[in-house]
């Protein structure tokens, strides 16, 4: 174990992870861009294994059988969408860094388990008595329980801290068919010593989420799933692991939230500095955390060639940016600020991802232009919406869809942004009825919203 007086920084964790597995024969492979290469099934790269998908299926050969990566990922659209949680839970981000080690038909469970345990407890110094693991219990898929992994974990973890979970929690597959297998998740208990309650139903990480933080998922790809749902063993079982850098940095630093780590706290602080004395009394942390996360995602997405626009990846970026801008307006940031927070992103991450520095001027120009355009829409629409909320009948929980249609038609204010703000006031909006009302207004020849820069499509702002 390495002795340290101070907790490791996130940069040190990142570097040591790569060194640890490089010392064990893994080739360090650079992060792929966030826009997937030749994979129309993905909106963004959302896991470390994405760039190795064809290697796992055998369609591509690489000159190595072991790899280690630090992969930038985005989960803000499609199946993997954390956007609504970002800023208001301790552990969700749109962009995050995933640490991963991979074996393509080389080592398997024993090494993956032993090395994961050694890295967490010896390299990072996490207390073994706070770590618990989960394994597949054999339910939910046509595959046996992973007793093999359970026995391997028993060398490191008391059996009372080895929880058995169904396929929903502990079985991974690449698609409806193809490579798949059981997985083991390593969690850290938020108290002093994790209870040994694996034999008690309804306990453990699966049921007591607030008491545990998932750190690392080890996927044991040992089967191929066929069209009829049956499994057959793979001739060369493989390993795919993923550990969020933000989460493990939280555990190592001993803080409660990812936003308190040195990965995100400087961005939160920058947003507060820019707001200065304009921060309203009683303002909470959530909006500043939204800004920190979304500025980071914005800078990386633009670096990888995504620009805010009306469809697909571009519209997801526009939603991310405008969500941050709207929250900024709530906490006193009444002038363009996103470009300044994005500059801080470049400063923090430019050494690890030099492409950020190379595109810093582009990031600045794009972000500034998008914010200036949206602020005209935002200011006009918010004034009208706030007035409508004040005049709303307190006995009704539903908001008038005609007013939402007017907001878009007259001010270019997106209907789904209206719905999000209304939810914050305990009001609901029938978005389908609002869109129908909008079509009726525009059919009468009075529609101007499409030309006001309201944000592209009528809906989809926060889907």
Coordinates of C-alpha atoms in Angstrom, one line a residue:
X1 CA 0.0 0.0 0.0
X2 CA 1.3 3.5 -0.9
X3 CA 1.4 5.7 2.2
X4 CA 0.0 9.2 1.7
X5 CA -0.7 12.2 4.0
X6 CA -3.3 13.7 1.7
X7 CA -6.0 12.0 -0.4
X8 CA -5.0 11.5 -4.1
X9 CA -6.2 14.1 -6.5
X10 CA -8.4 13.0 -9.4
X11 CA -5.5 13.6 -11.8
X12 CA -3.4 11.2 -9.6
X13 CA -6.1 8.6 -9.6
X14 CA -6.4 8.8 -13.4
X15 CA -2.7 8.5 -13.9
X16 CA -2.2 5.7 -11.3
X17 CA -5.1 3.7 -12.9
X18 CA -3.3 3.7 -16.3
X19 CA 0.1 2.9 -14.7
X20 CA -1.4 0.1 -12.6
X21 CA -2.8 -1.8 -15.6
X22 CA 0.1 -0.9 -17.9
X23 CA 2.4 -2.6 -15.4
X24 CA 0.2 -5.6 -15.8
X25 CA 0.6 -5.9 -19.6
X26 CA -2.3 -3.6 -20.7
X27 CA -1.8 -1.3 -23.7
X28 CA -2.9 2.3 -22.9
X29 CA -5.5 3.3 -25.6
X30 CA -6.5 6.9 -25.9
X31 CA -10.0 8.1 -25.3
X32 CA -12.2 7.9 -28.4
X33 CA -14.1 11.1 -29.4
X34 CA -17.6 11.5 -28.0
X35 CA -19.1 11.0 -31.5
X36 CA -19.1 7.3 -32.2
X37 CA -17.1 6.0 -35.2
X38 CA -19.2 3.8 -37.5
X39 CA -21.8 3.0 -34.9
X40 CA -25.3 4.4 -35.8
X41 CA -26.8 2.7 -32.7
X42 CA -25.2 5.3 -30.4
X43 CA -26.0 8.9 -30.0
X44 CA -22.7 9.5 -28.0
X45 CA -20.0 7.3 -26.7
X46 CA -21.4 6.3 -23.3
X47 CA -19.0 3.6 -22.0
X48 CA -15.3 2.6 -22.3
X49 CA -16.1 -0.5 -24.2
X50 CA -17.7 1.3 -27.1
X51 CA -14.5 1.7 -29.1
X52 CA -13.8 -2.0 -28.6
X53 CA -17.2 -3.3 -29.7
X54 CA -16.0 -4.9 -32.9
X55 CA -13.0 -6.4 -31.0
X56 CA -15.3 -8.2 -28.6
X57 CA -17.5 -9.6 -31.5
X58 CA -14.4 -10.7 -33.5
X59 CA -15.0 -8.4 -36.4
X60 CA -11.8 -6.4 -35.7
X61 CA -8.4 -7.5 -34.6
X62 CA -6.0 -5.4 -32.5
X63 CA -2.3 -5.9 -31.9
X64 CA -2.9 -6.4 -28.2
X65 CA -5.1 -8.6 -25.9
X66 CA -5.2 -6.3 -22.9
X67 CA -6.2 -2.6 -22.9
X68 CA -6.6 0.2 -20.3
X69 CA -8.5 3.5 -21.1
X70 CA -9.8 6.7 -19.6
X71 CA -12.8 7.3 -21.8
X72 CA -14.8 10.5 -21.9
X73 CA -18.5 9.6 -22.0
X74 CA -21.8 11.5 -22.3
X75 CA -25.2 10.2 -21.1
X76 CA -27.7 12.9 -22.1
X77 CA -30.0 11.3 -24.6
X78 CA -31.5 8.1 -25.8
X79 CA -31.5 5.0 -23.6
X80 CA -28.8 6.3 -21.3
X81 CA -30.0 9.7 -20.3
X82 CA -29.1 11.2 -16.9
X83 CA -30.0 14.8 -17.8
X84 CA -32.9 15.3 -15.4
X85 CA -30.9 14.1 -12.4
X86 CA -27.8 16.2 -13.1
X87 CA -27.1 18.9 -10.5
X88 CA -29.7 17.6 -8.1
X89 CA -28.2 14.3 -7.0
X90 CA -24.7 13.8 -5.7
X91 CA -23.6 11.4 -8.4
X92 CA -25.1 12.1 -11.9
X93 CA -23.3 13.9 -14.7
X94 CA -23.9 14.3 -18.4
X95 CA -20.2 14.0 -19.1
X96 CA -18.0 11.8 -17.0
X97 CA -14.7 9.9 -17.4
X98 CA -14.8 6.1 -17.3
X99 CA -11.7 4.2 -16.2
X100 CA -11.6 0.7 -17.8
X101 CA -9.5 -2.3 -18.2
X102 CA -10.2 -4.9 -20.9
X103 CA -9.2 -8.4 -21.8
X104 CA -9.9 -9.7 -25.3
X105 CA -9.9 -13.5 -24.7
X106 CA -6.8 -13.3 -22.4
X107 CA -7.3 -13.2 -18.6
X108 CA -10.7 -13.6 -17.0
X109 CA -12.5 -13.4 -13.7
X110 CA -9.7 -14.2 -11.2
X111 CA -7.3 -11.6 -12.4
X112 CA -10.1 -9.0 -12.9
X113 CA -11.3 -9.4 -9.4
X114 CA -7.9 -9.6 -7.7
X115 CA -6.6 -6.5 -9.6
X116 CA -9.7 -4.5 -8.9
X117 CA -9.5 -5.2 -5.2
X118 CA -5.8 -4.4 -5.1
X119 CA -6.2 -1.1 -7.0
X120 CA -9.0 0.1 -4.7
X121 CA -7.6 -1.1 -1.3
X122 CA -3.8 -0.9 -1.9
X123 CA -3.3 1.8 -4.5
X124 CA -6.1 4.1 -3.5
X125 CA -6.3 3.1 0.2
X126 CA -10.0 2.7 0.4
X127 CA -11.0 0.8 3.6
X128 CA -11.7 -2.8 2.8
X129 CA -14.4 -2.9 5.6
X130 CA -16.5 -0.4 3.7
X131 CA -16.5 -2.3 0.4
X132 CA -19.3 -4.7 -0.7
X133 CA -19.8 -6.6 -4.0
X134 CA -22.7 -8.0 -5.9
X135 CA -22.9 -11.0 -8.2
X136 CA -25.5 -12.5 -10.5
X137 CA -28.0 -14.8 -8.8
X138 CA -29.1 -16.8 -11.9
X139 CA -32.6 -15.2 -12.2
X140 CA -33.8 -13.1 -15.2
X141 CA -31.6 -14.7 -17.8
X142 CA -31.1 -18.2 -19.1
X143 CA -27.7 -18.5 -17.4
X144 CA -26.5 -20.0 -14.2
X145 CA -25.8 -18.1 -11.0
X146 CA -22.2 -16.8 -10.9
X147 CA -21.1 -18.9 -8.0
X148 CA -17.6 -18.8 -9.4
X149 CA -17.2 -15.1 -9.0
X150 CA -18.8 -15.3 -5.5
X151 CA -16.1 -17.8 -4.4
X152 CA -13.4 -15.6 -5.8
X153 CA -14.7 -12.6 -4.0
X154 CA -14.8 -14.6 -0.8
X155 CA -11.0 -14.3 -0.7
X156 CA -11.3 -10.6 -0.2
X157 CA -14.8 -9.9 1.2
X158 CA -16.8 -11.6 4.0
X159 CA -19.6 -13.7 2.5
X160 CA -22.1 -11.5 4.4
X161 CA -21.0 -8.6 2.1
X162 CA -21.4 -10.5 -1.2
X163 CA -24.9 -9.8 -2.4
X164 CA -26.7 -11.8 -5.1
X165 CA -28.8 -9.9 -7.5
X166 CA -31.0 -10.6 -10.5
X167 CA -30.1 -10.0 -14.2
X168 CA -31.6 -6.5 -14.0
X169 CA -28.7 -5.5 -11.7
X170 CA -25.9 -8.0 -12.5
X171 CA -26.1 -9.3 -16.1
X172 CA -24.8 -7.3 -19.1
X173 CA -25.3 -7.7 -22.8
X174 CA -24.1 -5.8 -25.8
X175 CA -27.5 -6.0 -27.6
X176 CA -30.6 -8.3 -27.9
X177 CA -28.1 -11.0 -29.2
X178 CA -24.4 -11.4 -29.1
X179 CA -21.7 -11.3 -26.3
X180 CA -23.0 -11.1 -22.8
X181 CA -22.4 -12.3 -19.3
X182 CA -22.8 -11.8 -15.5
X183 CA -21.1 -8.8 -13.8
X184 CA -19.9 -7.9 -10.3
X185 CA -20.3 -4.4 -9.0
X186 CA -18.1 -3.0 -6.2
X187 CA -19.8 -0.6 -3.9
X188 CA -18.6 1.5 -1.0
X189 CA -20.7 1.9 2.1
X190 CA -21.2 5.5 3.2
X191 CA -20.8 4.7 6.9
X192 CA -17.8 3.4 8.9
X193 CA -18.2 -0.4 8.4
X194 CA -20.5 -2.1 5.9
X195 CA -23.0 -4.4 7.5
X196 CA -22.8 -8.1 6.6
X197 CA -26.5 -8.6 5.7
X198 CA -26.3 -10.5 2.4
X199 CA -28.5 -13.3 3.8
X200 CA -31.2 -10.8 4.8
X201 CA -33.8 -10.0 2.0
X202 CA -34.2 -6.4 1.0
X203 CA -30.7 -5.3 2.1
X204 CA -27.6 -4.2 0.3
X205 CA -26.8 -1.8 -2.6
X206 CA -29.8 -3.0 -4.7
X207 CA -32.3 -2.0 -2.1
X208 CA -30.5 0.7 0.0
X209 CA -29.1 3.0 -2.7
X210 CA -28.5 6.0 -0.4
X211 CA -26.3 3.9 1.8
X212 CA -23.9 2.8 -0.9
X213 CA -22.1 4.3 -3.9
X214 CA -21.4 2.0 -6.9
X215 CA -17.7 2.4 -7.9
X216 CA -16.8 -0.2 -10.4
X217 CA -18.6 -2.7 -12.6
X218 CA -16.7 -5.8 -13.8
X219 CA -18.4 -7.5 -16.7
X220 CA -17.5 -11.1 -17.4
X221 CA -18.4 -11.7 -21.1
X222 CA -18.6 -15.5 -21.2
X223 CA -21.7 -16.2 -23.3
X224 CA -23.3 -15.5 -26.7
X225 CA -27.0 -14.9 -26.6
X226 CA -28.8 -16.5 -29.6
X227 CA -31.9 -15.4 -31.4
X228 CA -34.1 -17.8 -29.4
X229 CA -32.8 -16.3 -26.1
X230 CA -30.6 -19.2 -25.2
X231 CA -26.9 -18.9 -24.1
X232 CA -23.9 -20.7 -25.4
X233 CA -20.4 -20.3 -23.9
X234 CA -17.9 -18.0 -25.8
X235 CA -14.8 -19.8 -26.9
X236 CA -12.7 -16.9 -25.6
X237 CA -14.3 -15.2 -22.6
X238 CA -13.4 -11.6 -22.1
X239 CA -13.4 -8.8 -19.5
X240 CA -14.9 -5.3 -19.8
X241 CA -14.8 -3.1 -16.7
X242 CA -15.9 0.5 -16.0
X243 CA -15.4 2.8 -13.1
X244 CA -16.5 6.4 -13.0
X245 CA -13.6 8.7 -12.1
X246 CA -15.9 11.2 -10.5
X247 CA -17.3 8.6 -8.1
X248 CA -14.0 7.0 -7.1
X249 CA -12.6 10.5 -6.6
X250 CA -15.6 11.2 -4.3
X251 CA -14.8 8.1 -2.3
X252 CA -11.1 8.8 -2.0
X253 CA -11.6 12.4 -1.0
X254 CA -14.2 11.4 1.6
X255 CA -16.8 13.9 0.4
X256 CA -20.5 13.3 -0.2
X257 CA -20.9 14.6 -3.8
X258 CA -19.0 14.3 -7.1
X259 CA -19.4 18.1 -7.2
X260 CA -17.1 18.5 -4.2
X261 CA -14.2 16.8 -6.0
X262 CA -11.4 18.7 -7.7
X263 CA -13.0 17.6 -11.0
X264 CA -16.1 19.8 -10.6
X265 CA -15.7 22.0 -7.6
X266 CA -13.5 24.6 -9.4
X267 CA -16.3 24.9 -12.0
X268 CA -19.0 25.4 -9.4
X269 CA -16.8 28.0 -7.8
X270 CA -16.2 29.8 -11.1
X271 CA -20.0 30.0 -11.7
X272 CA -20.4 31.5 -8.2
X273 CA -17.6 34.0 -8.7
X274 CA -19.2 35.2 -12.0
X275 CA -22.5 35.7 -10.2
X276 CA -20.9 37.5 -7.3
X277 CA -23.2 39.7 -5.3
X278 CA -26.1 39.0 -7.6
X279 CA -26.7 35.5 -6.1
X280 CA -30.2 35.7 -4.6
X281 CA -30.6 35.1 -0.9
X282 CA -31.4 31.4 -0.2
X283 CA -30.0 30.2 -3.6
X284 CA -29.2 26.5 -3.5
X285 CA -26.3 24.5 -4.9
X286 CA -28.2 22.7 -7.6
X287 CA -28.1 25.5 -10.3
X288 CA -24.4 26.0 -9.9
X289 CA -23.8 22.3 -10.2
X290 CA -25.9 22.2 -13.4
X291 CA -23.7 25.0 -14.8
X292 CA -20.5 23.2 -13.8
X293 CA -21.5 19.9 -15.4
X294 CA -23.1 21.3 -18.5
X295 CA -20.2 23.6 -19.2
X296 CA -17.8 20.6 -19.0
X297 CA -20.1 18.6 -21.4
X298 CA -20.4 21.6 -23.7
X299 CA -16.7 22.2 -24.0
X300 CA -16.0 18.5 -24.7
X301 CA -18.8 18.1 -27.2
X302 CA -17.8 21.1 -29.2
X303 CA -14.2 19.9 -29.2
X304 CA -15.4 16.6 -30.7
X305 CA -17.3 18.4 -33.5
X306 CA -20.8 18.8 -32.1
X307 CA -22.4 22.2 -32.5
X308 CA -25.8 23.4 -31.1
X309 CA -28.5 23.1 -33.7
X310 CA -32.0 21.7 -34.3
X311 CA -31.6 17.9 -34.5
X312 CA -29.8 14.8 -33.2
X313 CA -26.6 15.3 -31.3
X314 CA -26.6 19.0 -32.0
X315 CA -30.0 19.4 -30.4
X316 CA -28.9 17.5 -27.3
X317 CA -26.0 19.9 -26.9
X318 CA -28.4 22.9 -27.4
X319 CA -30.6 21.4 -24.6
X320 CA -27.6 21.0 -22.3
X321 CA -26.4 24.6 -22.9
X322 CA -29.9 26.2 -22.5
X323 CA -30.6 24.2 -19.4
X324 CA -27.4 25.7 -17.9
X325 CA -28.2 29.2 -19.1
X326 CA -31.8 29.1 -17.6
X327 CA -30.4 27.9 -14.2
X328 CA -27.8 30.7 -14.4
X329 CA -30.5 33.3 -14.9
X330 CA -32.2 32.0 -11.7
X331 CA -29.0 32.6 -9.6
X332 CA -28.1 36.1 -10.8
X333 CA -26.1 35.4 -13.9
X334 CA -27.9 37.9 -16.1
X335 CA -25.1 38.4 -18.6
X336 CA -23.5 35.7 -20.8
X337 CA -21.4 33.5 -18.6
X338 CA -21.1 30.0 -20.1
X339 CA -18.1 30.8 -22.3
X340 CA -16.2 31.9 -19.1
X341 CA -17.0 28.6 -17.3
X342 CA -16.0 26.7 -20.5
X343 CA -12.7 28.5 -20.4
X344 CA -12.2 27.1 -16.9
X345 CA -12.9 23.6 -18.3
X346 CA -10.1 24.1 -20.8
X347 CA -7.8 25.2 -18.1
X348 CA -8.6 22.2 -15.8
X349 CA -8.6 19.5 -18.4
X350 CA -6.3 20.8 -21.2
X351 CA -3.2 18.9 -20.0
X352 CA -5.1 15.5 -20.1
X353 CA -7.1 16.4 -23.3
X354 CA -4.9 18.8 -25.3
X355 CA -7.6 18.9 -28.0
X356 CA -9.6 21.2 -25.7
X357 CA -6.8 23.8 -25.9
X358 CA -6.5 23.4 -29.6
X359 CA -10.2 24.3 -30.0
X360 CA -10.5 26.8 -27.2
X361 CA -11.3 29.7 -29.6
X362 CA -14.0 27.7 -31.3
X363 CA -15.5 26.7 -28.0
X364 CA -15.6 30.4 -26.9
X365 CA -17.1 31.7 -30.1
X366 CA -19.8 29.0 -30.3
X367 CA -20.9 29.2 -26.7
X368 CA -21.0 32.9 -26.6
X369 CA -23.1 33.1 -29.8
X370 CA -25.6 30.4 -28.6
X371 CA -26.1 32.1 -25.2
X372 CA -26.6 35.6 -26.6
X373 CA -29.3 34.2 -29.0
X374 CA -31.1 32.2 -26.4
X375 CA -31.1 35.0 -23.8
X376 CA -33.4 37.1 -26.0
X377 CA -35.8 34.2 -26.1
X378 CA -35.4 33.4 -22.4
X379 CA -35.9 36.9 -21.0
X380 CA -39.1 37.5 -23.0
X381 CA -40.6 34.1 -22.4
X382 CA -39.8 34.0 -18.7
X383 CA -41.5 37.3 -18.0
X384 CA -44.7 36.1 -19.7
X385 CA -44.6 32.7 -18.1
X386 CA -44.0 34.0 -14.6
X387 CA -46.9 36.4 -15.0
X388 CA -49.1 33.5 -16.1
X389 CA -48.0 31.4 -13.1
X390 CA -48.9 34.3 -10.8
X391 CA -52.4 34.5 -12.3
X392 CA -52.9 30.7 -12.3
X393 CA -55.9 29.4 -10.4
X394 CA -54.5 28.0 -7.2
X395 CA -57.1 25.2 -7.1
X396 CA -55.9 23.7 -10.4
X397 CA -52.7 21.7 -10.8
X398 CA -52.8 21.7 -14.6
X399 CA -51.6 24.7 -16.7
X400 CA -53.5 26.1 -19.7
X401 CA -52.0 24.5 -22.8
X402 CA -53.1 27.6 -24.9
X403 CA -50.8 29.8 -22.8
X404 CA -47.9 27.4 -23.5
X405 CA -48.7 27.5 -27.2
X406 CA -48.7 31.3 -27.1
X407 CA -45.4 31.4 -25.4
X408 CA -43.8 29.4 -28.2
X409 CA -45.7 31.1 -31.0
X410 CA -45.1 34.6 -29.8
X411 CA -41.8 34.4 -27.9
X412 CA -40.2 31.2 -29.3
X413 CA -40.2 29.7 -25.8
X414 CA -40.0 25.9 -26.1
X415 CA -43.1 24.0 -24.8
X416 CA -41.1 21.4 -23.0
X417 CA -39.0 24.1 -21.2
X418 CA -42.3 25.6 -20.1
X419 CA -43.3 22.1 -18.8
X420 CA -40.0 21.8 -16.8
X421 CA -40.5 25.2 -15.2
X422 CA -44.1 24.5 -14.3
X423 CA -43.0 21.2 -12.6
X424 CA -40.8 23.4 -10.3
X425 CA -44.1 25.2 -9.3
X426 CA -46.0 21.9 -8.8
X427 CA -48.0 22.4 -12.0
X428 CA -48.5 20.1 -14.9
X429 CA -48.7 20.7 -18.6
X430 CA -50.4 18.5 -21.2
X431 CA -47.6 18.9 -23.8
X432 CA -49.5 17.1 -26.6
X433 CA -52.5 19.5 -26.1
X434 CA -50.1 22.5 -26.1
X435 CA -48.6 21.3 -29.4
X436 CA -52.1 20.8 -30.9
X437 CA -53.0 24.3 -29.8
X438 CA -49.8 25.6 -31.4
X439 CA -50.6 23.9 -34.7
X440 CA -54.1 25.5 -34.6
X441 CA -52.6 29.0 -34.0
X442 CA -50.1 28.6 -36.8
X443 CA -52.8 27.2 -39.1
X444 CA -54.7 30.4 -38.6
X445 CA -51.8 32.3 -40.1
X446 CA -50.6 34.0 -36.9
X447 CA -47.6 31.8 -36.1
X448 CA -44.2 33.5 -35.8
X449 CA -42.5 31.1 -33.4
X450 CA -40.6 29.1 -36.0
X451 CA -38.6 32.3 -36.9
X452 CA -37.8 33.4 -33.4
X453 CA -34.9 31.1 -32.6
X454 CA -36.9 29.2 -30.0
X455 CA -34.7 26.2 -30.1
X456 CA -35.5 23.9 -33.0
X457 CA -38.3 21.4 -32.7
X458 CA -41.4 22.2 -30.6
X459 CA -40.8 19.4 -28.2
X460 CA -37.8 17.4 -27.0
X461 CA -36.1 20.0 -24.9
X462 CA -35.9 17.9 -21.8
X463 CA -37.0 14.5 -23.0

